[in-house]
Amino acid sequence: MRLHIVEDYQEMSKKAATIVASQVTLKPESVLGLATGSTPLGMYRNLVQMYRDDIIDLSEVVTFNLDEYLGLGPEHPQSYHHYMHKNFFNQVNIPEDNIHLPQGNSENIEQVCREYDRKIARYKGIDLQVLGIGVNGHIGFNEPDNKLKTATHQVRLTEDTIKANSRFFSSEEEVPRRAVSMGMGSIMQARMILLLASGKQKALAIKNSISGEITTEVPASLLQLHPEVITIVDREAAMYID
Ligand code: PGA
């Protein structure tokens, strides 16, 4: 694992965008695994700017997002479909057909999950997977448990996650209790992983993930087994790293 400790959120975001831009420059038809939440917002802003400045062209890029809330349609302002279009897709030139997110409001979620994995396989997997990390060490919505799933699946969100994500909703009750998440298989099979964390609330999860024991109770700790992980954390998120 390559670890970069940077000063702050801005520096983390810039470095992350530079790595994504390098990937896309080296392989224009890259398959990117993308994340939502507060962490990658600055990275998306930097990438949008690079696109406007003609530094990157995303016209051949294919994307697969990590997750989506169950029951929220693409137009719902808190859905990850909405987040991704507002913060990134609507501002760059990735063709709509190349964009993939799990459909959270489908009648048949099992079929959505199987189809999502089939599509990832059809593109021969993910070249670069961007990950945030939950305060409980989750990646995507792969929550701490005594077992983890390989394939895309339905999940029940933990209380920690519901509480953490309630800041995006008007009340905690409104946070969907269930979601669809890419499984650990697609994440671990990504050829490269970019793990980002900012702020002291992530410090313990980062310490446990990069130097703690490998356990399904800290899903991000499994990344220690991956050969190509770049971790970028700011000073606060790095405060417990020895
Ligand atoms: P955050 O979420 O970026 O909003 O902190 C990260 C995550 O839960 O994976």
PDB file of C-alpha atoms and ligand atoms in Angstrom:
ATOM      1  CA  MET A   1       0.000   0.000   0.000  1.00  0.00           C
ATOM      2  CA  ARG A   2       1.296   3.425  -0.952  1.00  0.00           C
ATOM      3  CA  LEU A   3       0.395   5.969   1.726  1.00  0.00           C
ATOM      4  CA  HIS A   4       0.321   9.709   1.118  1.00  0.00           C
ATOM      5  CA  ILE A   5      -0.282  11.950   4.101  1.00  0.00           C
ATOM      6  CA  VAL A   6      -1.224  15.410   2.897  1.00  0.00           C
ATOM      7  CA  GLU A   7      -1.986  18.646   4.681  1.00  0.00           C
ATOM      8  CA  ASP A   8      -5.722  18.998   4.208  1.00  0.00           C
ATOM      9  CA  TYR A   9      -8.868  18.178   2.224  1.00  0.00           C
ATOM     10  CA  GLN A  10      -7.878  20.450  -0.684  1.00  0.00           C
ATOM     11  CA  GLU A  11      -4.547  18.737  -1.135  1.00  0.00           C
ATOM     12  CA  MET A  12      -6.139  15.277  -0.857  1.00  0.00           C
ATOM     13  CA  SER A  13      -8.702  16.225  -3.523  1.00  0.00           C
ATOM     14  CA  LYS A  14      -6.100  17.604  -5.909  1.00  0.00           C
ATOM     15  CA  LYS A  15      -3.829  14.576  -5.585  1.00  0.00           C
ATOM     16  CA  ALA A  16      -6.759  12.191  -6.059  1.00  0.00           C
ATOM     17  CA  ALA A  17      -7.881  14.048  -9.199  1.00  0.00           C
ATOM     18  CA  THR A  18      -4.341  13.938 -10.575  1.00  0.00           C
ATOM     19  CA  ILE A  19      -4.234  10.158 -10.132  1.00  0.00           C
ATOM     20  CA  VAL A  20      -7.616   9.697 -11.862  1.00  0.00           C
ATOM     21  CA  ALA A  21      -6.488  12.044 -14.645  1.00  0.00           C
ATOM     22  CA  SER A  22      -3.255  10.057 -15.116  1.00  0.00           C
ATOM     23  CA  GLN A  23      -5.224   6.819 -15.331  1.00  0.00           C
ATOM     24  CA  VAL A  24      -7.524   8.272 -17.985  1.00  0.00           C
ATOM     25  CA  THR A  25      -4.620   9.785 -19.909  1.00  0.00           C
ATOM     26  CA  LEU A  26      -2.756   6.468 -19.969  1.00  0.00           C
ATOM     27  CA  LYS A  27      -5.908   4.503 -20.856  1.00  0.00           C
ATOM     28  CA  PRO A  28      -8.690   6.680 -22.304  1.00  0.00           C
ATOM     29  CA  GLU A  29     -11.203   3.807 -22.168  1.00  0.00           C
ATOM     30  CA  SER A  30     -10.581   3.245 -18.453  1.00  0.00           C
ATOM     31  CA  VAL A  31     -13.299   1.685 -16.324  1.00  0.00           C
ATOM     32  CA  LEU A  32     -13.579   3.835 -13.211  1.00  0.00           C
ATOM     33  CA  GLY A  33     -15.280   2.729 -10.017  1.00  0.00           C
ATOM     34  CA  LEU A  34     -16.723   5.835  -8.393  1.00  0.00           C
ATOM     35  CA  ALA A  35     -17.820   6.775  -4.894  1.00  0.00           C
ATOM     36  CA  THR A  36     -20.241   9.304  -3.413  1.00  0.00           C
ATOM     37  CA  GLY A  37     -20.356  11.120  -0.059  1.00  0.00           C
ATOM     38  CA  SER A  38     -18.474  14.207   1.096  1.00  0.00           C
ATOM     39  CA  THR A  39     -14.992  12.787   0.584  1.00  0.00           C
ATOM     40  CA  PRO A  40     -14.734  12.679  -3.236  1.00  0.00           C
ATOM     41  CA  LEU A  41     -16.565  15.985  -3.859  1.00  0.00           C
ATOM     42  CA  GLY A  42     -13.328  17.988  -4.073  1.00  0.00           C
ATOM     43  CA  MET A  43     -11.811  15.369  -6.381  1.00  0.00           C
ATOM     44  CA  TYR A  44     -14.803  15.706  -8.722  1.00  0.00           C
ATOM     45  CA  ARG A  45     -14.479  19.512  -8.650  1.00  0.00           C
ATOM     46  CA  ASN A  46     -10.817  19.236  -9.643  1.00  0.00           C
ATOM     47  CA  LEU A  47     -11.613  16.764 -12.431  1.00  0.00           C
ATOM     48  CA  VAL A  48     -14.348  19.054 -13.798  1.00  0.00           C
ATOM     49  CA  GLN A  49     -11.820  21.895 -13.859  1.00  0.00           C
ATOM     50  CA  MET A  50      -9.239  19.729 -15.644  1.00  0.00           C
ATOM     51  CA  TYR A  51     -11.885  18.845 -18.229  1.00  0.00           C
ATOM     52  CA  ARG A  52     -12.756  22.528 -18.734  1.00  0.00           C
ATOM     53  CA  ASP A  53      -9.062  23.362 -19.077  1.00  0.00           C
ATOM     54  CA  ASP A  54      -8.714  20.652 -21.742  1.00  0.00           C
ATOM     55  CA  ILE A  55      -6.305  18.643 -19.627  1.00  0.00           C
ATOM     56  CA  ILE A  56      -8.468  15.510 -19.699  1.00  0.00           C
ATOM     57  CA  ASP A  57     -10.941  13.967 -22.103  1.00  0.00           C
ATOM     58  CA  LEU A  58     -13.448  11.541 -20.583  1.00  0.00           C
ATOM     59  CA  SER A  59     -15.303  10.626 -23.766  1.00  0.00           C
ATOM     60  CA  GLU A  60     -14.247   6.962 -23.666  1.00  0.00           C
ATOM     61  CA  VAL A  61     -14.410   6.443 -19.913  1.00  0.00           C
ATOM     62  CA  VAL A  62     -16.846   3.911 -18.438  1.00  0.00           C
ATOM     63  CA  THR A  63     -18.032   4.292 -14.835  1.00  0.00           C
ATOM     64  CA  PHE A  64     -19.567   2.027 -12.216  1.00  0.00           C
ATOM     65  CA  ASN A  65     -20.705   3.535  -8.940  1.00  0.00           C
ATOM     66  CA  LEU A  66     -20.341   1.657  -5.712  1.00  0.00           C
ATOM     67  CA  ASP A  67     -23.838   1.926  -4.355  1.00  0.00           C
ATOM     68  CA  GLU A  68     -27.338   3.409  -4.216  1.00  0.00           C
ATOM     69  CA  TYR A  69     -30.049   3.712  -1.592  1.00  0.00           C
ATOM     70  CA  LEU A  70     -32.905   1.274  -1.945  1.00  0.00           C
ATOM     71  CA  GLY A  71     -36.216   2.901  -2.752  1.00  0.00           C
ATOM     72  CA  LEU A  72     -34.830   6.198  -4.049  1.00  0.00           C
ATOM     73  CA  GLY A  73     -35.393   6.849  -7.755  1.00  0.00           C
ATOM     74  CA  PRO A  74     -32.757   8.592  -9.896  1.00  0.00           C
ATOM     75  CA  GLU A  75     -34.522  11.951  -9.560  1.00  0.00           C
ATOM     76  CA  HIS A  76     -34.576  11.891  -5.762  1.00  0.00           C
ATOM     77  CA  PRO A  77     -32.271  14.688  -4.535  1.00  0.00           C
ATOM     78  CA  GLN A  78     -30.563  12.350  -2.030  1.00  0.00           C
ATOM     79  CA  SER A  79     -30.094   9.498  -4.485  1.00  0.00           C
ATOM     80  CA  TYR A  80     -26.566   8.775  -5.607  1.00  0.00           C
ATOM     81  CA  HIS A  81     -27.765   9.014  -9.225  1.00  0.00           C
ATOM     82  CA  HIS A  82     -28.649  12.620  -8.525  1.00  0.00           C
ATOM     83  CA  TYR A  83     -25.423  13.316  -6.636  1.00  0.00           C
ATOM     84  CA  MET A  84     -23.249  11.921  -9.437  1.00  0.00           C
ATOM     85  CA  HIS A  85     -25.008  13.808 -12.207  1.00  0.00           C
ATOM     86  CA  LYS A  86     -25.063  17.080 -10.294  1.00  0.00           C
ATOM     87  CA  ASN A  87     -21.469  16.949  -9.064  1.00  0.00           C
ATOM     88  CA  PHE A  88     -19.739  15.269 -11.978  1.00  0.00           C
ATOM     89  CA  PHE A  89     -21.491  13.674 -14.940  1.00  0.00           C
ATOM     90  CA  ASN A  90     -23.458  16.746 -16.034  1.00  0.00           C
ATOM     91  CA  GLN A  91     -20.248  18.769 -16.162  1.00  0.00           C
ATOM     92  CA  VAL A  92     -17.962  16.429 -18.131  1.00  0.00           C
ATOM     93  CA  ASN A  93     -18.148  14.453 -21.371  1.00  0.00           C
ATOM     94  CA  ILE A  94     -18.690  10.861 -20.229  1.00  0.00           C
ATOM     95  CA  PRO A  95     -21.383   9.442 -22.567  1.00  0.00           C
ATOM     96  CA  GLU A  96     -24.589   8.645 -20.633  1.00  0.00           C
ATOM     97  CA  ASP A  97     -24.493   5.048 -21.949  1.00  0.00           C
ATOM     98  CA  ASN A  98     -21.115   4.554 -20.276  1.00  0.00           C
ATOM     99  CA  ILE A  99     -22.439   5.546 -16.838  1.00  0.00           C
ATOM    100  CA  HIS A 100     -23.628   2.804 -14.479  1.00  0.00           C
ATOM    101  CA  LEU A 101     -25.187   2.973 -11.028  1.00  0.00           C
ATOM    102  CA  PRO A 102     -27.296   0.288  -9.365  1.00  0.00           C
ATOM    103  CA  GLN A 103     -31.016   1.036  -9.799  1.00  0.00           C
ATOM    104  CA  GLY A 104     -32.314   1.515  -6.254  1.00  0.00           C
ATOM    105  CA  ASN A 105     -36.019   1.711  -7.054  1.00  0.00           C
ATOM    106  CA  SER A 106     -36.373  -1.370  -9.234  1.00  0.00           C
ATOM    107  CA  GLU A 107     -39.100  -3.974  -8.572  1.00  0.00           C
ATOM    108  CA  ASN A 108     -36.484  -6.684  -8.862  1.00  0.00           C
ATOM    109  CA  ILE A 109     -33.371  -5.803  -6.886  1.00  0.00           C
ATOM    110  CA  GLU A 110     -31.917  -9.294  -7.192  1.00  0.00           C
ATOM    111  CA  GLN A 111     -31.944  -8.927 -10.955  1.00  0.00           C
ATOM    112  CA  VAL A 112     -30.411  -5.440 -10.701  1.00  0.00           C
ATOM    113  CA  CYS A 113     -27.554  -6.938  -8.655  1.00  0.00           C
ATOM    114  CA  ARG A 114     -26.881  -9.837 -11.064  1.00  0.00           C
ATOM    115  CA  GLU A 115     -27.041  -7.540 -14.099  1.00  0.00           C
ATOM    116  CA  TYR A 116     -24.669  -5.029 -12.466  1.00  0.00           C
ATOM    117  CA  ASP A 117     -22.026  -7.723 -11.918  1.00  0.00           C
ATOM    118  CA  ARG A 118     -22.512  -9.039 -15.459  1.00  0.00           C
ATOM    119  CA  LYS A 119     -21.897  -5.541 -16.846  1.00  0.00           C
ATOM    120  CA  ILE A 120     -18.751  -5.064 -14.762  1.00  0.00           C
ATOM    121  CA  ALA A 121     -17.517  -8.434 -16.024  1.00  0.00           C
ATOM    122  CA  ARG A 122     -18.372  -7.503 -19.627  1.00  0.00           C
ATOM    123  CA  TYR A 123     -16.024  -4.507 -19.293  1.00  0.00           C
ATOM    124  CA  LYS A 124     -13.410  -6.870 -17.799  1.00  0.00           C
ATOM    125  CA  GLY A 125     -13.538  -5.320 -14.352  1.00  0.00           C
ATOM    126  CA  ILE A 126     -12.566  -1.979 -12.905  1.00  0.00           C
ATOM    127  CA  ASP A 127      -9.250  -0.288 -13.677  1.00  0.00           C
ATOM    128  CA  LEU A 128      -9.305   2.260 -10.865  1.00  0.00           C
ATOM    129  CA  GLN A 129     -11.706   2.110  -7.939  1.00  0.00           C
ATOM    130  CA  VAL A 130     -12.131   5.279  -5.849  1.00  0.00           C
ATOM    131  CA  LEU A 131     -13.165   4.625  -2.248  1.00  0.00           C
ATOM    132  CA  GLY A 132     -14.158   6.732   0.715  1.00  0.00           C
ATOM    133  CA  ILE A 133     -14.344   5.030   4.099  1.00  0.00           C
ATOM    134  CA  GLY A 134     -17.116   4.974   6.690  1.00  0.00           C
ATOM    135  CA  VAL A 135     -16.435   5.856  10.337  1.00  0.00           C
ATOM    136  CA  ASN A 136     -17.032   2.142  10.969  1.00  0.00           C
ATOM    137  CA  GLY A 137     -14.562   1.066   8.266  1.00  0.00           C
ATOM    138  CA  HIS A 138     -17.154   0.284   5.594  1.00  0.00           C
ATOM    139  CA  ILE A 139     -16.310   0.606   1.905  1.00  0.00           C
ATOM    140  CA  GLY A 140     -19.169   1.098  -0.510  1.00  0.00           C
ATOM    141  CA  PHE A 141     -21.993  -0.074   1.723  1.00  0.00           C
ATOM    142  CA  ASN A 142     -20.130  -3.213   2.729  1.00  0.00           C
ATOM    143  CA  GLU A 143     -20.843  -2.835   6.420  1.00  0.00           C
ATOM    144  CA  PRO A 144     -18.906  -4.493   9.279  1.00  0.00           C
ATOM    145  CA  ASP A 145     -20.214  -8.022   9.819  1.00  0.00           C
ATOM    146  CA  ASN A 146     -18.985 -11.524  10.577  1.00  0.00           C
ATOM    147  CA  LYS A 147     -19.136 -12.200   6.857  1.00  0.00           C
ATOM    148  CA  LEU A 148     -18.956 -10.081   3.699  1.00  0.00           C
ATOM    149  CA  LYS A 149     -20.474 -10.603   0.256  1.00  0.00           C
ATOM    150  CA  THR A 150     -18.490 -10.874  -2.968  1.00  0.00           C
ATOM    151  CA  ALA A 151     -21.235  -9.932  -5.416  1.00  0.00           C
ATOM    152  CA  THR A 152     -23.436  -6.839  -5.677  1.00  0.00           C
ATOM    153  CA  HIS A 153     -26.126  -7.259  -3.031  1.00  0.00           C
ATOM    154  CA  GLN A 154     -28.771  -5.633  -0.859  1.00  0.00           C
ATOM    155  CA  VAL A 155     -27.569  -4.393   2.504  1.00  0.00           C
ATOM    156  CA  ARG A 156     -29.129  -3.225   5.716  1.00  0.00           C
ATOM    157  CA  LEU A 157     -27.305  -0.077   6.819  1.00  0.00           C
ATOM    158  CA  THR A 158     -25.822  -0.001  10.310  1.00  0.00           C
ATOM    159  CA  GLU A 159     -26.864   2.588  12.888  1.00  0.00           C
ATOM    160  CA  ASP A 160     -23.423   4.262  12.508  1.00  0.00           C
ATOM    161  CA  THR A 161     -23.964   4.727   8.795  1.00  0.00           C
ATOM    162  CA  ILE A 162     -27.558   5.931   9.159  1.00  0.00           C
ATOM    163  CA  LYS A 163     -26.404   8.478  11.717  1.00  0.00           C
ATOM    164  CA  ALA A 164     -23.413   9.595   9.607  1.00  0.00           C
ATOM    165  CA  ASN A 165     -25.528   9.970   6.456  1.00  0.00           C
ATOM    166  CA  SER A 166     -28.414  11.749   8.186  1.00  0.00           C
ATOM    167  CA  ARG A 167     -26.585  15.043   7.579  1.00  0.00           C
ATOM    168  CA  PHE A 168     -27.710  14.836   3.949  1.00  0.00           C
ATOM    169  CA  PHE A 169     -31.398  14.360   4.913  1.00  0.00           C
ATOM    170  CA  SER A 170     -33.763  16.570   6.915  1.00  0.00           C
ATOM    171  CA  SER A 171     -33.999  13.932   9.668  1.00  0.00           C
ATOM    172  CA  GLU A 172     -32.464  10.593  10.624  1.00  0.00           C
ATOM    173  CA  GLU A 173     -35.842   8.884  10.009  1.00  0.00           C
ATOM    174  CA  GLU A 174     -35.655   9.844   6.334  1.00  0.00           C
ATOM    175  CA  VAL A 175     -32.394   7.977   5.703  1.00  0.00           C
ATOM    176  CA  PRO A 176     -33.207   4.772   3.791  1.00  0.00           C
ATOM    177  CA  ARG A 177     -32.434   1.717   5.923  1.00  0.00           C
ATOM    178  CA  ARG A 178     -31.357  -0.382   2.986  1.00  0.00           C
ATOM    179  CA  ALA A 179     -29.121   0.025  -0.032  1.00  0.00           C
ATOM    180  CA  VAL A 180     -27.571  -1.852  -2.957  1.00  0.00           C
ATOM    181  CA  SER A 181     -23.809  -2.122  -2.858  1.00  0.00           C
ATOM    182  CA  MET A 182     -21.108  -3.509  -5.061  1.00  0.00           C
ATOM    183  CA  GLY A 183     -19.618  -6.448  -3.166  1.00  0.00           C
ATOM    184  CA  MET A 184     -16.069  -6.939  -1.969  1.00  0.00           C
ATOM    185  CA  GLY A 185     -15.328  -9.069  -5.071  1.00  0.00           C
ATOM    186  CA  SER A 186     -15.569  -6.279  -7.645  1.00  0.00           C
ATOM    187  CA  ILE A 187     -13.711  -3.912  -5.320  1.00  0.00           C
ATOM    188  CA  MET A 188     -10.857  -6.324  -4.610  1.00  0.00           C
ATOM    189  CA  GLN A 189     -10.611  -7.268  -8.292  1.00  0.00           C
ATOM    190  CA  ALA A 190     -10.119  -3.632  -9.327  1.00  0.00           C
ATOM    191  CA  ARG A 191      -6.641  -3.289 -10.801  1.00  0.00           C
ATOM    192  CA  MET A 192      -5.901  -0.228  -8.681  1.00  0.00           C
ATOM    193  CA  ILE A 193      -7.648   1.248  -5.640  1.00  0.00           C
ATOM    194  CA  LEU A 194      -7.572   4.852  -4.481  1.00  0.00           C
ATOM    195  CA  LEU A 195      -8.667   5.157  -0.847  1.00  0.00           C
ATOM    196  CA  LEU A 196      -9.405   8.668   0.418  1.00  0.00           C
ATOM    197  CA  ALA A 197     -10.074   9.986   3.905  1.00  0.00           C
ATOM    198  CA  SER A 198     -10.212  13.405   5.469  1.00  0.00           C
ATOM    199  CA  GLY A 199     -10.920  14.584   9.002  1.00  0.00           C
ATOM    200  CA  LYS A 200     -10.371  13.226  12.504  1.00  0.00           C
ATOM    201  CA  GLN A 201     -13.675  11.329  12.516  1.00  0.00           C
ATOM    202  CA  LYS A 202     -12.028   8.932  10.015  1.00  0.00           C
ATOM    203  CA  ALA A 203      -8.744   8.559  11.931  1.00  0.00           C
ATOM    204  CA  LEU A 204      -9.617   5.377  13.806  1.00  0.00           C
ATOM    205  CA  ALA A 205     -11.121   3.685  10.749  1.00  0.00           C
ATOM    206  CA  ILE A 206      -7.971   4.541   8.785  1.00  0.00           C
ATOM    207  CA  LYS A 207      -5.633   3.215  11.466  1.00  0.00           C
ATOM    208  CA  ASN A 208      -7.639  -0.015  11.799  1.00  0.00           C
ATOM    209  CA  SER A 209      -7.786  -0.424   8.036  1.00  0.00           C
ATOM    210  CA  ILE A 210      -4.173   0.096   7.151  1.00  0.00           C
ATOM    211  CA  SER A 211      -2.406  -1.405  10.151  1.00  0.00           C
ATOM    212  CA  GLY A 212      -5.024  -3.301  12.179  1.00  0.00           C
ATOM    213  CA  GLU A 213      -5.868  -6.965  11.816  1.00  0.00           C
ATOM    214  CA  ILE A 214      -7.629  -8.019   8.656  1.00  0.00           C
ATOM    215  CA  THR A 215     -11.217  -8.628   9.656  1.00  0.00           C
ATOM    216  CA  THR A 216     -14.671  -8.498   8.092  1.00  0.00           C
ATOM    217  CA  GLU A 217     -15.591  -6.294  11.078  1.00  0.00           C
ATOM    218  CA  VAL A 218     -13.476  -3.585   9.393  1.00  0.00           C
ATOM    219  CA  PRO A 219     -14.207  -4.158   5.692  1.00  0.00           C
ATOM    220  CA  ALA A 220     -11.511  -1.694   4.557  1.00  0.00           C
ATOM    221  CA  SER A 221      -8.870  -3.796   6.356  1.00  0.00           C
ATOM    222  CA  LEU A 222      -9.221  -6.332   3.509  1.00  0.00           C
ATOM    223  CA  LEU A 223      -7.521  -3.763   1.294  1.00  0.00           C
ATOM    224  CA  GLN A 224      -4.249  -4.776   2.967  1.00  0.00           C
ATOM    225  CA  LEU A 225      -4.480  -7.876   0.760  1.00  0.00           C
ATOM    226  CA  HIS A 226      -4.718  -5.853  -2.460  1.00  0.00           C
ATOM    227  CA  PRO A 227      -1.448  -5.322  -4.367  1.00  0.00           C
ATOM    228  CA  GLU A 228      -2.151  -1.795  -5.703  1.00  0.00           C
ATOM    229  CA  VAL A 229      -3.754   0.505  -3.163  1.00  0.00           C
ATOM    230  CA  ILE A 230      -2.964   4.209  -3.017  1.00  0.00           C
ATOM    231  CA  THR A 231      -4.210   5.774   0.215  1.00  0.00           C
ATOM    232  CA  ILE A 232      -4.409   9.555   0.499  1.00  0.00           C
ATOM    233  CA  VAL A 233      -5.284  10.905   3.925  1.00  0.00           C
ATOM    234  CA  ASP A 234      -5.030  14.367   5.384  1.00  0.00           C
ATOM    235  CA  ARG A 235      -3.225  15.118   8.657  1.00  0.00           C
ATOM    236  CA  GLU A 236      -6.366  14.736  10.764  1.00  0.00           C
ATOM    237  CA  ALA A 237      -7.322  11.371   9.278  1.00  0.00           C
ATOM    238  CA  ALA A 238      -3.699  10.254   9.749  1.00  0.00           C
ATOM    239  CA  MET A 239      -3.500  11.231  13.436  1.00  0.00           C
ATOM    240  CA  TYR A 240      -3.474   7.637  14.778  1.00  0.00           C
ATOM    241  CA  ILE A 241      -1.106   6.210  12.182  1.00  0.00           C
ATOM    242  CA  ASP A 242       2.169   5.216  13.916  1.00  0.00           C
TER     243      ASP A 242
HETATM  244  P1  PGA B   1     -18.255  10.428   3.440  1.00  0.00           P
HETATM  245  O1  PGA B   1     -18.685   8.916   3.392  1.00  0.00           O
HETATM  246  O2  PGA B   1     -17.333  10.636   2.295  1.00  0.00           O
HETATM  247  O3  PGA B   1     -19.533  11.200   3.286  1.00  0.00           O
HETATM  248  O4  PGA B   1     -17.594  10.650   4.758  1.00  0.00           O
HETATM  249  C1  PGA B   1     -17.727   7.941   3.131  1.00  0.00           C
HETATM  250  C2  PGA B   1     -18.350   6.578   3.223  1.00  0.00           C
HETATM  251  O5  PGA B   1     -19.314   6.403   3.989  1.00  0.00           O
HETATM  252  O6  PGA B   1     -17.878   5.675   2.539  1.00  0.00           O
END
